[in-house]
XYZ file of C-alpha atoms in Angstrom:
675
model
C 11.667 4.588 26.120
C 8.429 6.331 26.271
C 5.972 6.405 28.964
C 2.076 6.522 28.647
C -0.602 6.318 31.503
C -3.716 4.352 31.031
C -6.032 7.425 31.256
C -7.696 7.659 27.888
C -11.065 8.916 29.069
C -14.988 7.752 29.353
C -15.037 6.868 25.363
C -18.119 9.459 25.464
C -19.371 9.089 28.875
C -16.729 11.869 30.077
C -15.057 11.761 33.295
C -17.884 12.573 35.295
C -18.442 14.227 38.630
C -16.850 11.202 40.699
C -13.670 11.176 38.718
C -12.895 14.745 38.822
C -13.566 14.365 42.686
C -11.514 11.765 42.811
C -8.500 13.436 41.029
C -9.234 17.075 42.303
C -6.656 19.383 41.128
C -4.380 16.544 40.140
C -7.106 15.427 37.546
C -5.424 16.542 33.975
C -7.859 14.811 31.722
C -7.718 12.637 28.872
C -4.384 11.726 27.913
C -5.748 9.739 24.608
C -2.555 7.385 24.846
C -0.106 10.297 24.549
C 3.513 10.065 25.756
C 3.623 11.318 29.163
C 6.242 13.962 28.203
C 4.230 15.380 25.103
C 4.664 18.845 25.202
C 1.670 20.336 26.470
C 0.309 17.266 27.981
C 1.370 17.940 31.752
C 1.748 21.449 33.522
C 5.670 20.725 34.322
C 7.451 20.261 30.958
C 9.693 17.127 30.976
C 12.812 16.169 29.062
C 12.376 14.099 25.961
C 14.058 13.765 22.758
C 13.521 16.356 20.182
C 10.447 17.362 22.011
C 8.709 13.806 20.611
C 7.420 12.658 24.215
C 9.834 9.974 24.364
C 13.655 9.422 25.556
C 16.631 8.353 23.361
C 19.610 6.545 24.638
C 22.810 7.506 22.474
C 25.865 6.319 24.499
C 28.119 6.721 21.796
C 28.619 10.295 21.384
C 31.318 10.035 18.433
C 28.782 8.206 16.311
C 25.082 8.879 17.763
C 22.354 6.862 16.406
C 19.782 9.715 16.720
C 19.709 13.093 14.850
C 19.973 15.221 17.192
C 21.862 12.976 19.408
C 19.803 11.313 22.574
C 21.107 11.371 25.957
C 24.622 9.714 26.561
C 25.048 9.892 30.475
C 23.456 7.050 32.292
C 22.345 8.895 35.478
C 20.900 11.475 33.537
C 18.803 9.022 31.412
C 17.686 6.975 34.526
C 16.545 10.467 36.375
C 14.731 11.643 33.035
C 12.990 8.358 32.961
C 11.877 8.404 36.567
C 10.626 11.472 35.987
C 8.193 10.466 33.117
C 7.330 7.695 35.582
C 6.204 9.742 38.307
C 4.234 12.464 36.458
C 1.907 9.498 35.377
C 0.233 10.034 38.745
C -2.548 7.902 40.162
C -5.626 9.953 40.022
C -8.048 10.769 36.891
C -10.373 8.467 35.488
C -10.883 5.235 37.521
C -11.252 2.947 34.382
C -7.827 2.317 33.579
C -7.109 1.166 29.843
C -3.950 -0.643 30.352
C -4.199 -2.390 26.971
C -6.000 0.265 24.893
C -3.281 2.532 25.701
C -0.515 0.926 24.305
C -2.767 -0.292 21.184
C -3.616 3.213 20.176
C 0.326 4.445 20.578
C 1.881 1.366 19.109
C -0.441 -0.110 16.678
C -3.946 1.605 15.855
C -3.636 2.511 12.175
C -6.137 5.464 12.871
C -5.750 6.450 16.630
C -8.835 8.719 17.167
C -8.337 12.480 17.947
C -11.722 12.189 20.263
C -14.298 9.788 21.213
C -17.324 11.488 21.765
C -21.464 10.745 21.567
C -22.961 11.474 18.551
C -25.682 13.325 19.173
C -28.166 12.118 16.218
C -27.366 8.716 17.080
C -26.575 8.634 20.736
C -23.579 6.333 20.066
C -20.268 6.528 20.829
C -17.997 7.417 17.888
C -13.993 7.920 17.416
C -13.556 10.813 15.215
C -10.370 12.127 13.306
C -7.019 10.607 13.645
C -4.665 11.816 16.249
C -1.638 13.467 14.099
C 0.530 13.958 16.980
C 0.681 10.125 17.923
C 1.057 9.264 14.369
C 4.318 11.511 14.344
C 5.454 10.319 17.627
C 5.220 6.909 16.404
C 6.914 7.347 13.280
C 10.109 8.921 15.454
C 9.743 5.938 17.950
C 9.402 2.721 16.086
C 12.746 1.764 14.258
C 11.699 -1.337 12.095
C 14.929 -2.999 12.820
C 14.459 -2.899 16.933
C 13.207 -4.981 19.816
C 9.868 -3.586 21.275
C 9.071 -4.227 24.429
C 5.875 -3.223 26.350
C 5.973 -3.238 29.829
C 2.563 -2.794 31.936
C 2.499 -1.596 35.502
C -1.008 -1.708 37.446
C -2.698 -2.549 40.440
C -5.918 -2.777 38.948
C -7.475 -4.821 36.141
C -7.772 -3.619 32.495
C -10.920 -1.585 31.322
C -10.272 -0.917 27.731
C -14.025 0.362 26.771
C -15.023 0.054 23.291
C -15.314 3.350 21.049
C -18.171 2.236 19.360
C -21.702 1.608 20.211
C -22.857 2.080 23.309
C -19.430 2.280 25.201
C -20.320 5.832 26.521
C -22.556 3.883 29.270
C -19.550 2.706 31.075
C -17.867 5.990 31.354
C -20.892 7.904 32.440
C -20.622 8.473 36.317
C -22.985 10.962 36.901
C -25.817 8.815 38.362
C -26.606 6.934 35.393
C -27.017 3.270 36.307
C -26.964 0.357 33.690
C -29.910 -2.067 32.889
C -29.838 -5.691 34.408
C -29.455 -8.771 33.125
C -31.591 -11.436 31.618
C -31.693 -14.502 34.323
C -29.614 -16.855 32.510
C -26.485 -14.614 32.551
C -25.927 -15.297 36.293
C -25.092 -18.828 35.771
C -24.241 -18.941 31.651
C -23.016 -15.419 30.401
C -22.151 -16.720 27.114
C -26.060 -18.346 26.429
C -27.518 -17.034 23.685
C -30.409 -15.848 25.647
C -28.031 -13.747 27.884
C -29.043 -10.289 27.066
C -29.981 -6.883 28.658
C -33.112 -6.475 30.285
C -33.607 -3.485 27.934
C -33.235 -5.395 24.733
C -35.679 -4.410 21.992
C -38.181 -7.356 21.749
C -37.438 -7.607 17.663
C -34.023 -8.123 18.633
C -34.629 -11.076 20.945
C -33.157 -14.273 19.600
C -35.157 -16.997 18.630
C -36.365 -19.157 21.482
C -35.562 -17.121 24.145
C -37.987 -15.548 26.700
C -38.801 -11.917 26.360
C -36.885 -9.931 29.076
C -40.181 -8.563 30.177
C -41.190 -11.628 31.510
C -37.729 -12.940 32.871
C -37.579 -12.790 36.609
C -33.932 -11.113 36.521
C -35.779 -8.467 35.007
C -37.545 -7.157 37.757
C -36.698 -4.497 37.900
C -35.095 -3.585 34.854
C -32.357 -1.612 35.672
C -29.606 -1.744 38.697
C -29.784 0.635 41.616
C -26.700 2.944 42.829
C -26.232 0.225 45.252
C -25.610 -2.697 42.612
C -23.871 -0.722 39.957
C -21.362 1.229 41.661
C -19.239 3.263 39.776
C -15.927 1.416 41.026
C -17.378 -1.826 39.578
C -18.614 -0.750 36.255
C -15.951 -2.692 34.419
C -16.270 -5.637 36.407
C -18.079 -8.849 35.042
C -20.201 -6.847 32.682
C -22.036 -9.620 30.534
C -23.048 -11.604 33.549
C -24.291 -8.217 35.423
C -25.667 -6.052 32.167
C -26.154 -8.374 29.570
C -23.801 -7.206 27.215
C -19.777 -6.670 27.236
C -18.526 -2.993 26.479
C -15.100 -3.965 26.681
C -12.640 -4.855 23.695
C -12.439 -8.457 23.490
C -8.619 -9.447 24.976
C -8.239 -11.306 21.461
C -7.900 -8.013 19.568
C -4.470 -7.351 21.848
C -3.101 -10.666 21.390
C -3.566 -10.734 17.179
C -2.491 -6.927 17.177
C 1.165 -8.023 18.572
C 1.425 -10.763 16.322
C -0.423 -10.194 12.892
C 1.515 -8.399 10.115
C -1.779 -6.638 8.582
C -4.658 -5.558 10.817
C -7.870 -4.148 10.432
C -8.562 -0.144 10.188
C -11.361 1.783 11.929
C -12.517 3.097 8.895
C -13.713 1.747 5.466
C -10.830 1.940 3.020
C -11.868 1.002 -0.126
C -15.218 2.794 -0.294
C -17.268 -0.150 -0.068
C -19.300 0.630 2.818
C -17.741 -2.378 5.052
C -14.631 -3.323 6.953
C -13.719 -6.559 5.744
C -10.385 -8.110 4.765
C -10.167 -6.183 1.628
C -9.466 -3.176 4.143
C -6.669 -4.720 5.809
C -3.601 -2.444 6.432
C 0.137 -3.099 7.183
C 0.358 -3.781 11.371
C 2.567 -0.341 12.067
C 4.466 -2.782 14.472
C 5.754 -4.422 11.327
C 5.845 -1.653 9.061
C 9.126 -1.015 7.331
C 10.623 1.058 4.576
C 10.835 0.137 1.009
C 13.311 -2.286 0.635
C 14.025 -3.127 4.406
C 13.096 -6.267 6.464
C 10.245 -5.624 8.861
C 10.743 -6.376 12.526
C 10.356 -10.109 13.119
C 7.417 -11.283 16.004
C 10.316 -12.555 17.981
C 11.439 -9.173 18.897
C 8.229 -8.107 20.160
C 7.685 -8.760 23.806
C 5.005 -7.928 26.249
C 5.386 -7.874 30.214
C 2.948 -7.422 32.931
C 3.632 -6.311 36.231
C 0.103 -7.034 37.679
C -2.258 -8.351 40.557
C -1.653 -11.512 40.766
C 0.237 -13.243 43.854
C 3.909 -13.833 43.531
C 3.595 -17.251 44.956
C 1.362 -18.087 42.001
C 3.782 -17.174 39.024
C 7.485 -18.068 40.822
C 9.522 -21.154 41.529
C 9.341 -23.404 44.263
C 12.321 -22.535 46.047
C 11.176 -18.859 46.411
C 8.177 -19.917 48.325
C 10.264 -21.143 51.249
C 13.622 -19.049 50.734
C 13.513 -15.913 53.223
C 14.462 -13.217 50.319
C 14.822 -14.876 46.843
C 12.095 -14.489 44.224
C 12.657 -15.727 40.611
C 9.861 -15.416 38.318
C 8.807 -18.573 35.808
C 9.016 -18.085 32.364
C 6.023 -18.683 29.860
C 7.073 -22.051 29.336
C 7.343 -22.803 32.810
C 4.052 -21.248 33.664
C 2.315 -23.517 31.020
C 4.362 -26.744 32.033
C 3.749 -26.409 35.739
C 0.163 -25.684 35.239
C 0.018 -22.179 36.841
C -2.173 -20.337 34.411
C -4.929 -22.504 35.882
C -3.842 -21.305 39.297
C -4.627 -17.657 37.972
C -7.104 -17.717 35.449
C -10.461 -19.370 34.725
C -10.622 -22.334 32.386
C -13.794 -23.933 31.176
C -15.728 -21.695 33.375
C -14.192 -22.872 36.461
C -12.736 -20.702 39.068
C -8.932 -20.144 38.959
C -7.105 -22.971 41.406
C -6.362 -19.471 43.492
C -9.253 -18.404 45.132
C -7.440 -15.170 45.564
C -7.709 -14.717 41.800
C -11.593 -14.677 41.849
C -13.129 -11.595 41.048
C -15.919 -10.599 43.305
C -16.987 -7.815 45.739
C -18.401 -11.051 48.100
C -16.132 -12.403 50.959
C -15.092 -15.334 49.187
C -15.091 -17.615 52.095
C -19.043 -17.275 51.565
C -18.769 -17.885 47.634
C -19.709 -21.450 46.613
C -17.195 -23.225 44.440
C -14.239 -20.636 45.032
C -11.048 -22.466 46.418
C -10.477 -22.145 50.024
C -6.669 -23.474 50.111
C -3.760 -22.170 48.229
C -2.795 -24.597 45.276
C 0.571 -24.258 46.372
C 0.200 -26.545 49.434
C 1.707 -24.187 51.760
C -1.079 -24.142 53.909
C -2.346 -20.526 53.174
C -6.219 -20.706 53.348
C -8.595 -17.625 52.725
C -9.568 -15.699 55.859
C -13.321 -14.317 56.433
C -13.892 -10.585 56.534
C -14.313 -10.834 60.336
C -10.634 -11.810 60.830
C -8.662 -9.145 62.527
C -5.135 -10.446 61.759
C -3.584 -8.695 58.703
C -1.440 -12.256 58.501
C -3.986 -14.463 58.805
C -3.659 -15.273 54.967
C -0.100 -14.238 54.259
C -1.087 -13.223 50.667
C -4.101 -10.898 51.184
C -4.141 -10.849 54.673
C -8.258 -11.472 54.745
C -11.109 -10.467 53.095
C -13.023 -7.480 53.488
C -17.153 -6.806 54.395
C -19.105 -6.851 51.208
C -21.879 -4.883 53.108
C -21.977 -2.471 50.520
C -20.798 -3.709 47.184
C -18.219 -0.943 45.763
C -14.982 -2.466 45.689
C -13.382 -5.894 44.500
C -11.487 -8.063 47.017
C -7.772 -8.250 46.570
C -5.441 -10.341 44.891
C -2.667 -9.691 47.136
C -1.616 -6.958 49.379
C 2.165 -6.008 50.899
C 3.509 -3.311 53.566
C 4.077 -0.025 52.860
C 7.662 1.445 53.777
C 5.895 4.346 55.214
C 2.540 3.950 56.909
C -0.195 6.672 56.083
C -2.859 8.260 58.438
C -5.854 8.628 56.799
C -8.086 10.385 59.199
C -9.806 13.335 58.252
C -7.947 13.684 54.858
C -9.309 15.187 52.157
C -11.598 13.013 49.829
C -8.965 13.395 46.783
C -6.107 11.988 48.993
C -5.100 8.363 47.874
C -5.704 6.655 51.265
C -7.837 3.658 51.888
C -8.579 3.850 55.631
C -10.449 6.834 55.879
C -13.948 6.873 58.363
C -15.891 5.237 55.968
C -13.319 1.999 55.376
C -13.208 1.248 59.205
C -16.453 -0.645 59.100
C -15.402 -2.602 55.771
C -12.278 -4.180 58.203
C -10.003 -3.776 55.044
C -6.526 -5.677 55.814
C -4.723 -2.693 54.815
C -5.886 -0.470 57.816
C -4.878 -0.486 61.403
C -7.966 1.733 62.188
C -7.225 5.143 60.302
C -3.351 4.093 59.575
C -2.778 2.272 56.438
C 0.153 -0.350 56.750
C -0.500 -1.940 53.400
C -1.080 -1.395 49.882
C -3.090 -3.852 47.667
C -3.784 -5.047 44.083
C -6.571 -6.377 42.159
C -6.919 -9.616 40.114
C -5.421 -8.443 37.069
C -7.037 -11.152 34.769
C -7.912 -9.256 31.441
C -3.996 -8.309 31.245
C -3.199 -11.707 32.240
C -5.675 -13.407 29.547
C -3.754 -11.222 26.879
C -0.133 -12.369 28.521
C -1.231 -16.081 28.026
C -2.334 -15.639 24.364
C 0.501 -13.686 23.204
C 2.824 -16.126 25.055
C 1.065 -18.893 23.500
C 2.361 -17.693 19.910
C 5.410 -16.322 20.433
C 7.104 -17.045 24.145
C 7.614 -13.399 24.611
C 5.262 -12.893 27.476
C 6.814 -12.266 31.125
C 4.673 -12.380 34.237
C 5.181 -10.630 37.518
C 3.522 -9.507 40.386
C 3.082 -5.846 41.537
C 3.120 -7.108 45.359
C 6.583 -7.308 45.914
C 8.066 -10.126 48.132
C 10.937 -8.323 49.739
C 10.233 -4.426 50.538
C 13.353 -3.854 52.946
C 16.731 -3.702 51.792
C 20.314 -2.327 52.873
C 21.155 -2.139 49.044
C 18.064 -1.487 47.113
C 19.553 -0.782 43.825
C 21.923 -3.688 43.718
C 19.431 -6.127 45.656
C 17.879 -8.642 43.058
C 15.102 -9.596 45.255
C 14.095 -6.087 46.378
C 10.920 -4.767 45.623
C 10.329 -4.723 41.446
C 14.154 -5.986 41.106
C 13.029 -9.548 40.316
C 10.463 -8.418 37.814
C 12.694 -6.143 36.060
C 15.144 -9.135 36.082
C 12.536 -11.442 34.402
C 11.951 -9.021 31.417
C 15.624 -8.226 31.025
C 16.409 -11.980 31.056
C 13.875 -12.562 28.309
C 14.954 -9.651 26.436
C 18.887 -10.869 26.697
C 17.760 -14.225 24.910
C 16.370 -12.582 21.951
C 19.976 -9.888 21.633
C 22.545 -12.378 22.788
C 24.128 -15.144 20.656
C 22.009 -18.627 20.031
C 22.435 -20.466 23.071
C 21.535 -24.042 22.446
C 19.573 -26.525 25.018
C 21.182 -29.662 23.360
C 24.655 -30.241 22.455
C 25.850 -30.965 18.792
C 27.754 -33.574 17.013
C 31.046 -32.255 15.841
C 32.917 -33.514 13.151
C 36.299 -34.375 14.593
C 38.237 -33.547 11.399
C 36.779 -29.888 10.494
C 35.054 -29.069 13.540
C 32.020 -28.343 11.884
C 28.404 -29.112 13.368
C 25.235 -30.171 11.425
C 23.677 -26.673 11.220
C 22.816 -24.464 8.421
C 22.411 -20.514 8.745
C 20.438 -18.746 5.910
C 20.210 -15.075 5.640
C 17.035 -13.738 4.180
C 16.900 -10.268 2.607
C 14.374 -8.589 0.243
C 15.402 -7.745 -3.365
C 16.299 -4.211 -4.064
C 13.708 -1.905 -5.764
C 14.326 -3.387 -9.067
C 13.411 -6.956 -7.655
C 17.530 -7.823 -7.923
C 19.087 -9.733 -5.579
C 22.463 -8.898 -4.147
C 24.580 -11.853 -5.280
C 25.950 -14.309 -2.179
C 29.988 -13.294 -1.477
C 29.394 -9.911 -3.186
C 30.198 -6.469 -1.479
C 26.747 -6.642 0.735
C 27.116 -10.235 1.480
C 30.669 -11.177 1.888
C 31.801 -14.476 2.629
C 28.330 -15.821 2.331
C 27.453 -18.837 -0.714
C 24.691 -19.865 -2.123
C 22.304 -22.526 -0.149
C 24.040 -25.654 -0.144
C 21.056 -27.424 0.492
C 17.646 -27.822 -1.723
C 15.440 -28.497 1.307
C 16.303 -25.470 3.339
C 14.823 -22.710 1.017
C 11.157 -24.051 1.202
C 11.315 -24.101 4.567
C 12.663 -20.703 5.291
C 10.179 -18.989 2.572
C 7.477 -20.843 4.409
C 8.555 -19.328 7.948
C 8.924 -16.206 6.284
C 5.213 -16.560 4.699
C 4.054 -17.540 8.270
C 5.791 -14.273 10.113
C 3.996 -12.043 7.509
C 7.513 -11.038 5.735
C 6.057 -11.851 2.518
C 3.216 -13.023 0.450
C -0.333 -11.629 0.376
C -0.603 -8.112 1.433
C 3.149 -7.507 2.133
C 4.156 -6.423 -1.724
C 6.952 -9.152 -1.640
C 6.700 -12.194 -2.843
C 8.309 -15.070 -0.988
C 9.783 -16.603 -3.837
C 11.556 -12.883 -4.590
C 13.179 -13.143 -1.057
C 17.148 -13.459 -1.521
C 18.995 -16.341 0.416
C 22.422 -16.726 1.036
C 24.164 -19.296 3.398
C 26.447 -18.092 6.445
C 29.593 -20.430 6.261
C 31.092 -22.226 9.060
C 34.493 -21.402 10.377
C 37.293 -23.848 9.824
C 41.104 -24.037 10.874
C 42.619 -21.098 12.534
C 39.676 -18.993 12.077
C 37.657 -21.637 13.899
C 40.209 -21.463 16.691
C 39.832 -17.666 17.157
C 36.123 -17.849 17.373
C 36.087 -20.370 19.679
C 38.636 -18.918 22.287
C 39.156 -15.489 21.885
C 36.900 -13.002 23.563
C 36.520 -10.425 21.109
C 33.855 -11.284 18.659
C 35.421 -12.290 14.741
C 35.019 -9.909 12.224
C 36.287 -11.331 9.343
C 35.730 -13.473 7.455
C 31.958 -13.248 7.866
C 30.828 -16.852 9.648
C 30.229 -18.535 12.422
C 31.631 -21.191 15.232
C 30.193 -23.611 17.463
C 31.095 -23.046 21.159
C 30.676 -26.176 23.750
C 31.106 -25.305 27.282
C 32.047 -29.201 27.875
C 35.198 -31.218 26.955
C 34.874 -34.927 25.435
C 34.580 -35.952 29.046
C 31.583 -33.906 29.634
C 33.407 -31.717 32.314
C 33.131 -28.081 32.073
C 35.561 -26.363 29.551
C 37.293 -22.991 31.495
C 38.394 -21.966 28.449
C 35.033 -21.268 26.628
C 33.338 -20.450 30.306
C 33.536 -16.463 29.174
C 31.767 -16.915 25.959
C 28.829 -18.556 27.647
C 28.575 -16.314 30.504
C 25.289 -14.861 29.238
C 23.817 -18.732 28.666
C 22.012 -20.394 31.434
C 23.510 -23.613 32.897
C 21.123 -25.903 30.892
C 22.737 -24.435 27.636
C 26.023 -24.267 27.834
C 26.554 -24.494 23.997
C 26.448 -21.556 21.558
C 26.397 -20.798 17.690
C 28.892 -17.730 18.148
C 28.363 -15.344 14.898
C 30.895 -12.552 13.315
C 30.414 -9.085 13.518
C 27.368 -7.847 11.175
C 26.068 -11.271 10.924
C 23.400 -11.056 10.373
C 23.619 -8.562 7.877
C 21.466 -5.333 8.824
C 17.983 -5.754 7.343
C 18.301 -9.636 7.193
C 16.243 -12.136 8.833
C 18.714 -15.402 9.910
C 17.524 -18.930 10.084
C 19.091 -21.609 11.705
C 18.377 -25.355 11.284
C 20.417 -27.606 13.553
C 20.557 -31.437 14.216
C 21.325 -32.230 18.021
C 22.356 -35.202 19.591
C 18.874 -35.760 20.817
C 17.165 -34.448 17.848
C 15.697 -36.444 14.719
C 15.186 -33.490 12.632
C 15.366 -29.906 12.078
C 13.363 -26.555 11.361
C 14.189 -23.380 10.193
C 14.039 -21.357 13.395
C 14.270 -17.185 13.186
C 17.357 -15.727 14.983
């Protein structure tokens, strides 16, 4: 487990005096996506495995997986991890690169050693390669492991581009950005939407020159309309250009086996498909199988009302909070509550990003889409509970802060009167006139979160391809509990439980959503399980049933092979750019148990060890009643999936990818599904 902060600097713009003032003595500079426990990155040394910046868990002291061994004591591991999280702190550059930070550490083929301004061109350039990150990545990523990325943030992402004029965003020394042409206000994607400082020679044909555009008088913003706090917000509409990395970059980086590097790889002076390199997330040693994308997960605990992403029972139950899965969010239309679709505002007005009082913005939905009767409350409201989700709007007289997606009560209030400017307090003297819903005069009673729309867009895009996106709110529902550790609804426990439940689905036996037809004579079901392994260095396949693949047989169905090879190609395990032809992959079939072996597999708690096969476990008897005998084996399966394919130990064999094809009672066909 590793922790890295979202502080990666101003991409040539520097932190500037404003960021330095905000951080004060706690501002520790640009972390460049390094692990928090990297030696020398923080003043106080942190425990890490082999001084590599991350923690390794080794519960089996007799046979440790790591060399040197990792931590074996659970309490010690938890305490070390807590210290890593705490050391991230809150001070520093205010432009959180929540997306770019994990991309640089886990995926970027050439993580830059520094991002600076080229004095000759006055453009941002990424220079060198951070060898520390590459070394940490090699030690951290095992090709046969599950990878879960968890983002925890109360603000939206601000991953600034590390090329071109990216430095403009990070410049907080009084520099103001240009205004945008007038069409940008209503149609930021229009061809004629551009910066008022666009060179006339580069104005698209048919578009008026910026100097004649009414939106370009004056040409540049003022300090009041281009406040540092809002520099990352709505850039295309406000400035005519977008200097943030597109969210699609991060979606593709999580699923594509080959990605574009930063530099020209073949010396032809351009970066194109010929320069594609292996995605480090899907790299594997020679002769080993790369990680399947079904074992990559992305979770976000971000600024979004928990009501928008939880089940309906959670809305009214006093303490219950259960988050919806990706499929449930999609099926119930919840994404349209929290993200803009087709140019329309989100259905939940609290997810609209603006500094203005949203009760005054035309088109912003005023009623919460749940039908619970929650209505946006204007900035003159004095009750902190006028709207149960965000309290109320605050004054937009000075455009320097965005309205909140949600707020939640602090367990300990803060007195913000006469505190230093660097103290993290939201109810200082200058905040009183704004009438923030966080404050009772100078006493801060609540914390807040802003709409995390860019992060949510990545979660939705990644989830649409893998179903492995987990969405949770950083605004907890339950903030008091007699037993915080064991209370499933307290604080962020519901978020952690949602993440753990989704990961368990990938690690447990294959629970099935529908029952299968069972041959009453043999106990077999209409399933085929195929193991796919790459050939050895000489291109030779280990024989099915041999020492490396005991008890397996050659595939019995000629139709299954092409389907499996197609899935391997789609997942980037073979074919173009991988060095392995799909036809070279070795396929063996895992046999179903029969007779006494079947009985042991279906009734005994201990996992079967020999022969290497599998069985079907049904949680219901022939009358459709729950069968107590099998309930223990199905403990990890949800109530709607009380059927299981149970595999022997070492099935699939290490380094193999297993595919399952089954015909259920309600199914008319089957396709190969990666296990």
